[in-house]
Coordinates of C-alpha atoms in Angstrom, one line a residue:
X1 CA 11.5 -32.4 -15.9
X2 CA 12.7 -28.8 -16.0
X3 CA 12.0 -26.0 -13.1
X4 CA 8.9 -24.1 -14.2
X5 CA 8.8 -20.2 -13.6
X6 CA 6.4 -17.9 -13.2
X7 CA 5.5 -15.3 -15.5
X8 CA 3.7 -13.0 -13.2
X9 CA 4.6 -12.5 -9.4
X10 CA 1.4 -13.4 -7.5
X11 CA -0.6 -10.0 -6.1
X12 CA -1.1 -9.2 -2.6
X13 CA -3.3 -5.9 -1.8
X14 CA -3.2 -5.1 1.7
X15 CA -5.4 -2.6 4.0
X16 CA -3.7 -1.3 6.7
X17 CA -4.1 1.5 9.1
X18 CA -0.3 3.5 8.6
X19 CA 2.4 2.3 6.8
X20 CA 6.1 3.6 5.7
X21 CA 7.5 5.9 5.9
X22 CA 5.7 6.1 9.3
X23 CA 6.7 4.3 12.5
X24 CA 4.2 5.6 15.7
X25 CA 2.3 2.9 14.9
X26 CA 4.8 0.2 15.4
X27 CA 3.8 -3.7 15.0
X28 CA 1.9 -3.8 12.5
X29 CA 3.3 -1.6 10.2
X30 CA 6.7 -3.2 10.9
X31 CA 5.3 -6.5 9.9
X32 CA 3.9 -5.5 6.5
X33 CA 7.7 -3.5 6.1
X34 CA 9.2 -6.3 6.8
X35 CA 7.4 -9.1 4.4
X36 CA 6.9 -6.9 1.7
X37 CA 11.4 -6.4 2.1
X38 CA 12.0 -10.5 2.8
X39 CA 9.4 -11.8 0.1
X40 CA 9.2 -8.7 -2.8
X41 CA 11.0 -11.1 -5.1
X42 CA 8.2 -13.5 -5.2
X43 CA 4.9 -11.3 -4.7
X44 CA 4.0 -8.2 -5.8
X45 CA 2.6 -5.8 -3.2
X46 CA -0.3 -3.4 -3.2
X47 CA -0.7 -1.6 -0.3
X48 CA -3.7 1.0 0.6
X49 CA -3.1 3.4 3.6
X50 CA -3.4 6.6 5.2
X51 CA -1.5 9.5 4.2
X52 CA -0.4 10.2 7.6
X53 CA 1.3 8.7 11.0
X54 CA -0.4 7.8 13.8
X55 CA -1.3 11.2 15.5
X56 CA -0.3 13.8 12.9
X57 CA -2.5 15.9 11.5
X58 CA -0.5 16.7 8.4
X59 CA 0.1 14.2 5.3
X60 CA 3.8 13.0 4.7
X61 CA 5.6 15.6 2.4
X62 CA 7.3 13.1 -0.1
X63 CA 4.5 11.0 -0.9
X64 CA 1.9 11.2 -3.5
X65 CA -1.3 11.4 -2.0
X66 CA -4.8 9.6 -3.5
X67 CA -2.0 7.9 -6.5
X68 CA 0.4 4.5 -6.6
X69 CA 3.9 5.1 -5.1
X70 CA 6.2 2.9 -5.7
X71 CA 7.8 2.2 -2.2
X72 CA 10.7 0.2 -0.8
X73 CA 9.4 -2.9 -2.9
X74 CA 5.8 -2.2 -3.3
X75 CA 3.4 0.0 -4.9
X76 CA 1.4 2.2 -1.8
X77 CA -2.1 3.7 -2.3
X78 CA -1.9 6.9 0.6
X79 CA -5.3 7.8 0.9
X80 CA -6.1 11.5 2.2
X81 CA -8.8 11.9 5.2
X82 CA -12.0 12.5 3.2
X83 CA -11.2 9.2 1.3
X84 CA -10.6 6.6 3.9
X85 CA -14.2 6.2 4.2
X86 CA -16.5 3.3 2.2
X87 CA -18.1 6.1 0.3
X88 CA -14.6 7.8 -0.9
X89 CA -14.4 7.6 -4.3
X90 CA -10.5 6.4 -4.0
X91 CA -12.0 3.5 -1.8
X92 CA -14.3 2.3 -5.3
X93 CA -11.4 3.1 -7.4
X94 CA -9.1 1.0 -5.2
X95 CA -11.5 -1.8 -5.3
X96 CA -11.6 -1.6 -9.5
X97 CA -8.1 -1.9 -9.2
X98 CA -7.7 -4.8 -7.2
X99 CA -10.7 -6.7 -9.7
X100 CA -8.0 -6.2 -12.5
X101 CA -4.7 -7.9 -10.4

């Protein structure tokens, strides 16, 4: 029996607090950096964020904020203050998004 490939890379969407290019907020960012560079052959990865590092009041300057980036390997969501809350309307569009994986 022949090897069977897939067509489509699984989707994984991932919340998380700060994210590249970033680095004050250490572990956890590093983790997520780290699977999505070891294992972006076999998944694809969606990742929703904030559009800042930990403590700066100012959004990165070579991001797109509230749109997709495409980043080291994944596609990033950088969401901008006013939208990191339930009731943002990036959050609901977000959520639409991830339905249609």
């Amino acid at each position: 029996m022949g090897m069977v490939f897939m067509k489509n890379k699984p989707k994984i969407l991932t919340f998380v607090s700060y994210y590249l290019p970033g680095y004050k907020a250490g572990g956890p960012l590093r983790t997520i950096a780290n699977m999505v560079d070891h294992l972006s052959n076999d998944f694809e990865f969606w990742i929703v964020t904030r559009d800042r590092d930990l403590g700066d009041e100012e959004p990165y300057t070579d991001i797109n904020v509230n749109q997709w980036n495409d980043i080291q390997g994944a596609k990033v969501f950088y969401l901008s203050p006013e939208n990191q809350t339930l009731s943002g309307e990036y959050f609901y569009e977000s959520c639409e998004m991830a339905r249609n994986l």
